[in-house]
Short mmCIF file of C-alpha atoms and ligand atoms in Angstrom, two decimals:
data_model
loop_
_atom_site.label_atom_id
_atom_site.label_comp_id
_atom_site.label_asym_id
_atom_site.label_seq_id
_atom_site.Cartn_x
_atom_site.Cartn_y
_atom_site.Cartn_z
CA GLU A 1 -2.38 27.51 -5.08
CA GLY A 2 -0.14 27.47 -2.06
CA ALA A 3 -2.95 26.88 0.43
CA VAL A 4 -1.72 25.32 3.65
CA LEU A 5 -3.53 22.21 4.74
CA ASP A 6 -4.40 21.55 8.32
CA THR A 7 -1.82 18.86 8.99
CA ASP A 8 -3.75 17.54 11.98
CA ASP A 9 -6.18 16.09 9.49
CA GLU A 10 -5.98 12.36 9.29
CA HIS A 11 -5.11 10.33 6.28
CA ILE A 12 -5.54 6.58 6.17
CA VAL A 13 -4.19 4.46 3.36
CA VAL A 14 -6.06 1.29 2.35
CA GLY A 15 -4.46 -1.35 0.14
CA THR A 16 -6.80 -3.42 -2.01
CA ALA A 17 -6.20 -7.02 -3.05
CA GLY A 18 -8.13 -9.90 -4.54
CA HIS A 19 -8.62 -12.00 -7.64
CA VAL A 20 -8.78 -10.07 -10.94
CA ASP A 21 -12.38 -9.23 -11.96
CA HIS A 22 -13.69 -9.79 -8.44
CA GLY A 23 -14.69 -6.11 -8.32
CA LYS A 24 -11.86 -4.30 -6.59
CA SER A 25 -11.73 -1.22 -8.82
CA THR A 26 -15.50 -1.07 -9.11
CA LEU A 27 -15.91 -1.06 -5.34
CA VAL A 28 -13.31 1.66 -4.90
CA GLY A 29 -14.88 3.61 -7.78
CA SER A 30 -18.33 3.46 -6.16
CA LEU A 31 -16.94 4.44 -2.76
CA VAL A 32 -15.05 7.48 -4.00
CA THR A 33 -17.79 8.73 -6.33
CA GLY A 34 -20.85 7.62 -4.32
CA GLU A 35 -22.32 6.31 -7.59
CA PRO A 36 -23.62 2.78 -8.20
CA ASP A 37 -21.96 0.67 -10.87
CA ASP A 38 -23.93 -0.23 -13.98
CA GLY A 39 -22.66 -3.83 -13.78
CA GLU A 40 -20.22 -3.10 -16.59
CA GLY A 41 -17.50 -1.36 -14.68
CA GLY A 42 -18.91 2.17 -15.14
CA THR A 43 -17.58 3.60 -11.88
CA ARG A 44 -14.35 1.73 -12.26
CA SER A 45 -13.63 3.63 -15.46
CA PHE A 46 -13.16 6.67 -13.26
CA LEU A 47 -10.06 4.99 -11.91
CA ASP A 48 -8.62 3.71 -15.15
CA VAL A 49 -7.13 7.08 -15.86
CA GLN A 50 -4.03 7.03 -17.98
CA PRO A 51 -1.42 9.54 -16.88
CA HIS A 52 -1.68 11.37 -20.23
CA GLU A 53 -5.42 11.87 -19.70
CA MET A 54 -4.82 13.45 -16.35
CA GLU A 55 -3.55 16.98 -16.08
CA ARG A 56 0.07 16.62 -15.10
CA GLY A 57 1.04 17.53 -11.60
CA LEU A 58 3.71 16.59 -9.13
CA SER A 59 1.67 13.86 -7.50
CA ALA A 60 1.96 10.70 -9.51
CA ASP A 61 -1.08 8.53 -9.44
CA LEU A 62 0.22 6.27 -6.75
CA SER A 63 -3.11 6.03 -5.16
CA TYR A 64 -5.97 5.15 -7.46
CA GLY A 65 -8.81 6.62 -5.50
CA VAL A 66 -9.31 9.10 -2.74
CA TYR A 67 -12.26 10.36 -0.78
CA GLY A 68 -12.80 11.90 2.59
CA PHE A 69 -15.04 12.58 5.51
CA ASP A 70 -16.17 15.78 7.12
CA ASP A 71 -16.80 14.99 10.78
CA GLU A 72 -20.17 16.73 10.65
CA ALA A 73 -21.36 16.42 7.06
CA GLY A 74 -20.14 12.84 6.38
CA PRO A 75 -18.50 11.63 3.15
CA VAL A 76 -16.74 14.14 0.90
CA ARG A 77 -16.45 12.82 -2.65
CA MET A 78 -15.20 14.09 -5.96
CA ASP A 79 -17.56 14.78 -8.83
CA ASN A 80 -15.03 13.88 -11.46
CA PRO A 81 -11.88 12.03 -10.41
CA HIS A 82 -10.30 12.91 -13.77
CA ARG A 83 -10.12 16.52 -12.72
CA LYS A 84 -7.16 17.57 -10.69
CA ALA A 85 -9.21 20.36 -9.10
CA ASP A 86 -11.80 17.86 -7.81
CA ARG A 87 -9.15 15.75 -6.15
CA ALA A 88 -7.62 18.84 -4.61
CA SER A 89 -10.97 20.03 -3.29
CA VAL A 90 -11.58 16.71 -1.51
CA VAL A 91 -8.24 17.15 0.21
CA GLU A 92 -9.24 20.65 1.22
CA ARG A 93 -12.72 19.87 2.56
CA ALA A 94 -12.16 16.61 4.46
CA ASP A 95 -11.26 16.10 8.12
CA ARG A 96 -10.14 12.61 7.21
CA LEU A 97 -8.81 11.40 3.89
CA VAL A 98 -8.91 7.81 2.70
CA SER A 99 -6.55 6.85 -0.13
CA PHE A 100 -6.82 3.53 -1.89
CA VAL A 101 -3.68 1.93 -3.23
CA ASP A 102 -4.16 -0.86 -5.71
CA THR A 103 -1.72 -3.40 -4.41
CA VAL A 104 -2.42 -6.00 -7.06
CA GLY A 105 -1.85 -5.75 -10.77
CA HIS A 106 -3.51 -7.97 -13.32
CA GLU A 107 -1.28 -10.96 -12.71
CA PRO A 108 -0.95 -12.25 -9.18
CA TRP A 109 1.91 -10.67 -7.34
CA LEU A 110 3.41 -8.39 -9.86
CA ARG A 111 6.31 -6.35 -8.63
CA THR A 112 3.88 -3.55 -7.96
CA THR A 113 1.83 -5.80 -5.73
CA ILE A 114 4.63 -6.29 -3.33
CA ARG A 115 5.76 -2.70 -3.55
CA GLY A 116 2.20 -1.73 -2.81
CA LEU A 117 2.06 -3.76 0.33
CA VAL A 118 5.50 -3.25 1.71
CA GLY A 119 6.50 0.14 0.38
CA GLN A 120 3.35 2.07 1.10
CA LYS A 121 2.57 2.68 4.66
CA LEU A 122 -0.74 0.95 4.60
CA ASP A 123 -3.15 1.26 7.50
CA TYR A 124 -5.64 -1.40 6.38
CA GLY A 125 -6.05 -4.08 3.77
CA LEU A 126 -9.28 -4.56 1.80
CA LEU A 127 -9.55 -8.01 0.26
CA VAL A 128 -12.39 -8.48 -2.21
CA VAL A 129 -14.02 -11.84 -2.93
CA ALA A 130 -16.75 -12.03 -5.56
CA ALA A 131 -19.87 -13.83 -4.33
CA ASP A 132 -20.29 -15.78 -7.57
CA ASP A 133 -16.75 -17.23 -7.72
CA GLY A 134 -16.02 -17.35 -3.99
CA PRO A 135 -12.41 -17.51 -2.72
CA THR A 136 -9.86 -18.68 -5.30
CA LYS A 137 -6.20 -19.67 -5.16
CA THR A 138 -5.29 -16.02 -5.74
CA THR A 139 -7.57 -14.95 -2.88
CA ARG A 140 -5.70 -17.34 -0.62
CA GLU A 141 -2.29 -16.12 -1.75
CA HIS A 142 -3.23 -12.47 -1.27
CA LEU A 143 -4.73 -13.16 2.14
CA GLY A 144 -1.55 -14.99 3.13
CA ILE A 145 0.58 -11.95 2.35
CA LEU A 146 -1.81 -9.47 3.99
CA LEU A 147 -1.73 -11.55 7.15
CA ALA A 148 2.00 -12.25 7.03
CA THR A 149 2.65 -8.50 6.90
CA GLU A 150 0.33 -8.11 9.91
CA LEU A 151 -2.02 -5.68 8.26
CA PRO A 152 -5.48 -5.39 9.83
CA THR A 153 -7.76 -6.38 6.96
CA ILE A 154 -11.41 -6.17 5.97
CA VAL A 155 -12.89 -8.73 3.61
CA ALA A 156 -15.56 -7.35 1.25
CA ILE A 157 -17.72 -9.90 -0.50
CA THR A 158 -18.64 -8.19 -3.77
CA LYS A 159 -21.32 -8.77 -6.44
CA CYS A 160 -23.94 -9.83 -3.86
CA ASP A 161 -26.63 -8.71 -6.31
CA MET A 162 -25.61 -11.57 -8.61
CA VAL A 163 -26.24 -14.46 -6.21
CA SER A 164 -29.02 -16.01 -4.13
CA ASP A 165 -29.08 -15.65 -0.35
CA GLU A 166 -28.17 -19.29 -0.17
CA ARG A 167 -25.04 -18.84 -2.29
CA LEU A 168 -24.07 -15.77 -0.25
CA SER A 169 -24.24 -17.76 3.00
CA GLU A 170 -22.17 -20.48 1.41
CA VAL A 171 -19.45 -17.99 0.38
CA GLU A 172 -19.52 -16.43 3.85
CA ARG A 173 -18.89 -19.86 5.33
CA GLU A 174 -16.04 -20.53 2.87
CA ILE A 175 -14.39 -17.23 3.82
CA GLU A 176 -14.82 -17.95 7.50
CA ARG A 177 -13.19 -21.33 7.04
CA LEU A 178 -10.33 -19.74 5.11
CA LEU A 179 -9.74 -17.19 7.88
CA ARG A 180 -9.97 -19.77 10.68
CA GLY A 181 -7.48 -21.90 8.77
CA ALA A 182 -5.09 -18.93 8.92
CA ASP A 183 -5.65 -18.59 12.69
CA ARG A 184 -7.84 -15.52 12.31
CA THR A 185 -11.26 -14.83 13.75
CA PRO A 186 -13.86 -13.75 11.20
CA LEU A 187 -16.36 -11.14 12.35
CA SER A 188 -19.56 -10.91 10.32
CA VAL A 189 -20.50 -7.23 10.25
CA ALA A 190 -24.08 -8.12 9.25
CA ARG A 191 -24.43 -10.16 12.44
CA HIS A 192 -22.32 -8.18 14.91
CA GLY A 193 -22.56 -4.60 13.65
CA VAL A 194 -20.15 -1.84 12.68
CA GLU A 195 -19.44 -0.93 16.29
CA ALA A 196 -18.07 -4.39 17.04
CA ALA A 197 -16.01 -4.33 13.84
CA ILE A 198 -14.39 -1.02 14.80
CA GLU A 199 -13.68 -2.20 18.33
CA GLU A 200 -12.35 -5.60 17.46
CA ILE A 201 -10.55 -5.22 14.15
CA SER A 202 -6.93 -6.24 14.50
CA GLU A 203 -4.45 -8.45 12.84
CA GLN A 204 -6.34 -11.33 14.53
CA VAL A 205 -9.96 -10.29 13.93
CA VAL A 206 -11.07 -9.80 10.33
CA PRO A 207 -14.46 -8.13 9.64
CA VAL A 208 -16.40 -9.52 6.68
CA VAL A 209 -18.86 -7.21 4.85
CA ALA A 210 -21.28 -8.22 2.07
CA THR A 211 -21.45 -5.57 -0.67
CA SER A 212 -22.73 -4.81 -4.13
CA ALA A 213 -21.51 -1.87 -6.18
CA VAL A 214 -24.73 -2.15 -8.22
CA THR A 215 -27.24 -1.88 -5.36
CA MET A 216 -24.78 -0.05 -3.06
CA GLU A 217 -25.54 -2.66 -0.37
CA GLY A 218 -22.82 -2.61 2.26
CA LEU A 219 -21.14 0.58 1.01
CA PRO A 220 -22.45 2.76 3.86
CA VAL A 221 -20.93 0.18 6.22
CA LEU A 222 -17.55 0.55 4.53
CA ASP A 223 -17.96 4.37 4.65
CA GLU A 224 -18.53 4.21 8.37
CA LEU A 225 -15.55 1.90 8.89
CA PHE A 226 -13.21 4.10 6.84
CA HIS A 227 -14.49 7.22 8.59
CA ARG A 228 -13.93 5.87 12.06
CA LEU A 229 -11.22 3.21 12.06
CA PRO A 230 -8.17 4.40 13.96
CA LYS A 231 -5.09 5.35 12.01
CA THR A 232 -2.74 2.49 12.73
CA GLU A 233 0.62 4.25 12.68
CA GLY A 234 -0.28 7.79 13.63
CA GLY A 235 2.53 8.22 16.15
CA ALA A 236 5.18 8.17 13.45
CA ALA A 237 4.79 11.90 12.76
CA ALA A 238 7.03 12.71 15.71
CA ASP A 239 10.02 10.87 14.30
CA ARG A 240 12.53 12.32 11.88
CA PHE A 241 11.50 12.68 8.26
CA GLN A 242 11.98 9.67 6.03
CA MET A 243 10.53 8.75 2.65
CA TYR A 244 11.43 5.82 0.42
CA ILE A 245 11.06 6.91 -3.18
CA ASP A 246 8.58 4.95 -5.20
CA ARG A 247 8.77 6.82 -8.50
CA SER A 248 10.64 9.69 -10.03
CA TYR A 249 9.83 11.76 -13.05
CA ASN A 250 10.47 15.04 -14.67
CA VAL A 251 7.89 17.80 -14.70
CA LYS A 252 8.39 20.53 -17.26
CA GLY A 253 9.45 23.77 -15.69
CA VAL A 254 9.84 22.10 -12.29
CA GLY A 255 12.49 19.41 -12.75
CA ALA A 256 12.99 16.21 -10.81
CA VAL A 257 10.07 15.00 -8.73
CA ALA A 258 10.22 12.10 -6.26
CA SER A 259 6.99 10.51 -5.14
CA GLY A 260 6.17 8.06 -2.38
CA THR A 261 4.52 7.73 1.01
CA ILE A 262 6.13 9.57 3.91
CA ARG A 263 7.19 6.92 6.42
CA SER A 264 7.83 9.20 9.35
CA GLY A 265 8.19 12.82 10.32
CA THR A 266 7.29 15.96 8.44
CA VAL A 267 8.72 17.63 5.35
CA SER A 268 8.36 21.29 4.38
CA ALA A 269 9.03 23.31 1.25
CA GLY A 270 12.57 24.67 1.45
CA ASP A 271 13.89 21.79 3.60
CA GLU A 272 17.46 20.73 2.96
CA LEU A 273 17.62 16.95 2.60
CA LEU A 274 19.84 14.00 1.80
CA LEU A 275 19.05 11.77 -1.18
CA GLY A 276 20.52 8.29 -1.60
CA PRO A 277 22.16 5.90 -1.39
CA MET A 278 23.71 6.24 -4.83
CA GLN A 279 25.35 3.11 -6.36
CA ASP A 280 28.50 3.75 -4.33
CA GLY A 281 26.61 4.21 -1.05
CA SER A 282 26.98 7.98 -0.93
CA PHE A 283 24.23 10.53 -0.33
CA ARG A 284 23.83 13.89 -2.00
CA ASP A 285 22.45 17.21 -0.83
CA VAL A 286 19.11 18.26 -2.28
CA GLU A 287 16.49 20.84 -1.42
CA VAL A 288 12.69 20.69 -1.47
CA ARG A 289 11.35 23.03 -4.13
CA SER A 290 7.67 22.25 -3.55
CA ILE A 291 5.30 19.53 -2.35
CA GLU A 292 2.00 18.26 -3.78
CA MET A 293 -0.58 15.90 -2.38
CA HIS A 294 -3.31 14.68 -4.71
CA TYR A 295 -2.61 17.64 -6.98
CA HIS A 296 -2.90 20.04 -4.10
CA ARG A 297 0.10 22.21 -3.30
CA VAL A 298 1.03 22.01 0.39
CA ASP A 299 3.71 23.76 2.43
CA GLU A 300 4.15 20.80 4.69
CA ALA A 301 3.27 17.10 4.72
CA GLN A 302 3.57 14.44 7.38
CA ALA A 303 3.81 10.68 7.89
CA GLY A 304 1.29 8.59 5.98
CA ARG A 305 0.77 11.12 3.20
CA ILE A 306 1.31 10.17 -0.42
CA VAL A 307 3.21 13.07 -1.94
CA GLY A 308 5.22 14.29 -4.89
CA ILE A 309 8.29 16.26 -3.82
CA ALA A 310 10.01 18.49 -6.37
CA LEU A 311 13.76 18.56 -5.72
CA LYS A 312 16.45 21.12 -6.44
CA ASN A 313 20.10 20.22 -7.14
CA VAL A 314 19.42 16.89 -8.82
CA ARG A 315 18.49 15.53 -12.24
CA GLU A 316 15.58 13.13 -12.61
CA ALA A 317 17.93 10.42 -13.90
CA ASP A 318 19.74 10.40 -10.55
CA VAL A 319 16.60 9.82 -8.50
CA GLU A 320 15.72 6.13 -8.30
CA ARG A 321 13.14 3.89 -6.72
CA GLY A 322 14.41 2.48 -3.44
CA MET A 323 16.40 5.59 -2.53
CA VAL A 324 15.38 7.59 0.53
CA LEU A 325 15.00 11.24 1.43
CA LEU A 326 16.22 12.16 4.92
CA PRO A 327 17.07 15.31 6.85
CA ARG A 328 20.62 16.69 6.39
CA SER A 329 21.35 15.91 10.05
CA ALA A 330 20.79 12.17 9.55
CA ASP A 331 23.81 9.92 9.39
CA PRO A 332 22.55 7.08 7.20
CA GLU A 333 24.56 3.89 6.85
CA PRO A 334 23.45 1.97 3.78
CA VAL A 335 24.21 -1.74 3.71
CA ARG A 336 24.79 -4.50 1.16
CA GLU A 337 23.98 -7.21 3.68
CA PHE A 338 21.79 -7.73 6.73
CA GLU A 339 20.52 -10.36 9.14
CA ALA A 340 16.84 -11.27 8.98
CA GLU A 341 14.29 -13.62 10.38
CA VAL A 342 12.59 -15.21 7.41
CA MET A 343 9.50 -17.33 7.03
CA VAL A 344 9.10 -19.52 3.98
CA LEU A 345 5.52 -19.61 2.72
CA ASN A 346 3.85 -22.83 1.84
CA HIS A 347 5.28 -23.32 -1.60
CA PRO A 348 7.03 -26.44 -2.71
CA THR A 349 10.42 -24.79 -2.55
CA ARG A 350 13.09 -25.17 0.03
CA ILE A 351 15.60 -22.45 0.47
CA ASP A 352 19.24 -23.43 0.25
CA GLU A 353 22.35 -21.32 0.76
CA GLY A 354 22.76 -18.71 -1.92
CA TYR A 355 19.12 -18.87 -3.04
CA GLU A 356 18.50 -15.78 -5.19
CA PRO A 357 15.03 -14.25 -5.11
CA VAL A 358 14.05 -10.62 -5.57
CA VAL A 359 13.72 -8.87 -2.22
CA HIS A 360 11.00 -6.22 -1.88
CA LEU A 361 11.64 -3.97 1.10
CA GLU A 362 9.92 -0.61 1.36
CA THR A 363 10.16 0.53 -2.27
CA VAL A 364 13.37 -1.41 -2.97
CA SER A 365 13.04 -4.32 -5.42
CA GLU A 366 16.42 -5.93 -5.84
CA ALA A 367 18.01 -9.29 -6.50
CA ALA A 368 19.55 -10.70 -3.34
CA ALA A 369 21.13 -13.91 -2.13
CA ILE A 370 19.83 -15.58 1.00
CA TYR A 371 21.99 -17.70 3.30
CA PRO A 372 19.93 -19.49 5.99
CA GLU A 373 21.83 -19.95 9.23
CA ALA A 374 20.68 -23.57 9.39
CA GLY A 375 21.89 -24.21 5.83
CA GLN A 376 18.38 -24.58 4.50
CA LEU A 377 14.77 -23.68 5.27
CA LEU A 378 11.76 -25.78 4.33
CA PRO A 379 8.27 -24.49 3.44
CA GLY A 380 6.56 -23.28 6.61
CA ASP A 381 9.92 -22.88 8.43
CA THR A 382 11.01 -19.74 10.21
CA GLY A 383 14.70 -19.06 10.80
CA ASN A 384 17.50 -16.54 10.69
CA ALA A 385 19.39 -15.82 7.50
CA ARG A 386 21.88 -13.39 5.96
CA VAL A 387 20.46 -11.43 3.03
CA ARG A 388 22.90 -9.88 0.56
CA PHE A 389 21.87 -7.46 -2.20
CA LYS A 390 23.59 -8.48 -5.42
CA PHE A 391 24.35 -5.13 -6.94
CA ARG A 392 24.27 -2.17 -4.58
CA PRO A 393 23.59 -0.96 -1.06
CA TYR A 394 20.30 0.34 0.30
CA LEU A 395 19.17 1.94 3.51
CA VAL A 396 17.79 -0.90 5.63
CA GLU A 397 16.63 -0.64 9.23
CA GLU A 398 15.88 -3.11 11.98
CA GLY A 399 12.22 -4.05 12.16
CA GLN A 400 11.52 -3.45 8.47
CA ARG A 401 9.55 -6.18 6.77
CA PHE A 402 10.14 -7.53 3.33
CA VAL A 403 8.76 -10.05 0.89
CA PHE A 404 10.92 -12.22 -1.33
CA ARG A 405 9.72 -13.76 -4.50
CA GLU A 406 10.77 -15.66 -7.55
CA GLY A 407 7.87 -15.87 -9.97
CA GLN A 408 5.61 -16.15 -6.92
CA SER A 409 5.86 -14.93 -3.36
CA LYS A 410 8.14 -17.36 -1.56
CA GLY A 411 8.30 -15.82 1.87
CA VAL A 412 8.44 -12.84 4.16
CA GLY A 413 11.09 -11.56 6.50
CA THR A 414 11.92 -9.01 9.16
CA VAL A 415 15.27 -7.23 9.38
CA VAL A 416 16.85 -8.06 12.75
CA ASP A 417 20.38 -6.64 12.45
CA THR A 418 22.13 -4.41 9.93
CA ARG A 419 25.61 -4.67 11.41
CA PRO A 420 28.23 -6.46 9.30
P1 LIG B 1 -11.06 -5.95 -10.43
O1 LIG B 1 -10.25 -6.60 -11.50
O2 LIG B 1 -11.08 -6.78 -9.16
O3 LIG B 1 -10.68 -4.54 -10.16
O4 LIG B 1 -12.59 -6.01 -10.93
P2 LIG B 1 -13.45 -4.84 -11.61
O5 LIG B 1 -13.76 -3.81 -10.61
O6 LIG B 1 -12.81 -4.46 -12.86
O7 LIG B 1 -14.82 -5.60 -11.88
C1 LIG B 1 -14.95 -6.62 -12.85
C2 LIG B 1 -16.36 -6.67 -13.41
O8 LIG B 1 -17.29 -6.99 -12.37
C3 LIG B 1 -16.84 -5.35 -13.99
O9 LIG B 1 -17.48 -5.62 -15.22
C4 LIG B 1 -17.84 -4.81 -13.00
O10 LIG B 1 -18.88 -4.07 -13.59
C5 LIG B 1 -18.37 -6.07 -12.36
N1 LIG B 1 -18.76 -5.81 -10.97
C6 LIG B 1 -17.97 -5.32 -9.97
N2 LIG B 1 -18.67 -5.21 -8.83
C7 LIG B 1 -19.92 -5.64 -9.10
C8 LIG B 1 -21.11 -5.79 -8.30
O11 LIG B 1 -21.16 -5.50 -7.08
N3 LIG B 1 -22.20 -6.29 -8.94
C9 LIG B 1 -22.19 -6.64 -10.26
N4 LIG B 1 -23.30 -7.15 -10.77
N5 LIG B 1 -21.10 -6.52 -11.02
C10 LIG B 1 -19.98 -6.01 -10.46
#
């Protein structure tokens, strides 16, 4: 209790995506436990923890798996992910932490999917493709979003134990074709090695690794990648503190807790902060009672960390997803409307004036109307547009990316101007 973590330790956040049943959770389960799967989702069951089965703490289960690396001893894993103490001990022992965020729910592009990609500060994407099925329509859609949000991504072919070498080569070729079609360069880790993958991974170059959670083939390669890949947004710690709230809940005896991923800066217990915007655009004064990270109490946490922050001076009902926490000295100007550059994905929909999708920006998910400057935008088009939230203001900043969807993902955008 109350131990202070070494905040120089690194923490990378990996978002997983891929067709349901292609082996996402199983792969993450085998990575974080170091145990092979029994072919029936045995390791995955470690991750399917319902909140009521887990001892309650401030940290909501935003991330669905965590493990770490000690620079000398190698991987640091938990014996039993159901136990809060095991999670906390991984945090304590590792020089680098790797958190997995499940960006995809059971149906393609649930709200949580988008929130996962845009609202978490992800460092890398991990797209799984099962060797038996190969890439599907969902695989393509998920890849499209990972690439559109410019996230360096690794493709893991899973279930290699289930197919012949011939079938595996065929799937590798299909994936390579898919990547080339999206203007990306595939890099086969089997052929070129881990070193090359670490050096060349970027938004343009996508390493492809063949794995099996049953035989553990390829998992040491992923370990090495996750141990050594550079943190992509490490510099953000110097900026002022900012966190978009993903969830809020009430913890008995503690009160309102806001959880999310710290976007920039550092927060400490006792800090005086602003919370908002409220419906009317105002912010209110709150204070940090305590901070938890993976069930581990910390005195301080910095950019990239997934945390639960217990707040004084506010009721849980007043803390909502999409609000931000900022230092008292900030002078935030929430907006109802902003200018964006939007790109319409290849769906058979054109976007006319007043088109009303749901906009997902950071942790905000809100109905908005879009007014393209050119009057309309066709699939594949990029152009400027005004975006107007229907019901209330949010804190929006230049350079932020968002996804808009209506049933399916329709497009992505970047905020270019927040002035009226
Ligand atoms: P998700 O929906 O993508 O998270 O997929 P799951 O992780 O739930 O996996 C679906 C099923 O595939 C489970 O029954 C797993 O046991 C099985 N599975 C996952 N990975 C492998 C693998 O590498 N080999 C074999 N044989 N089965 C696997």
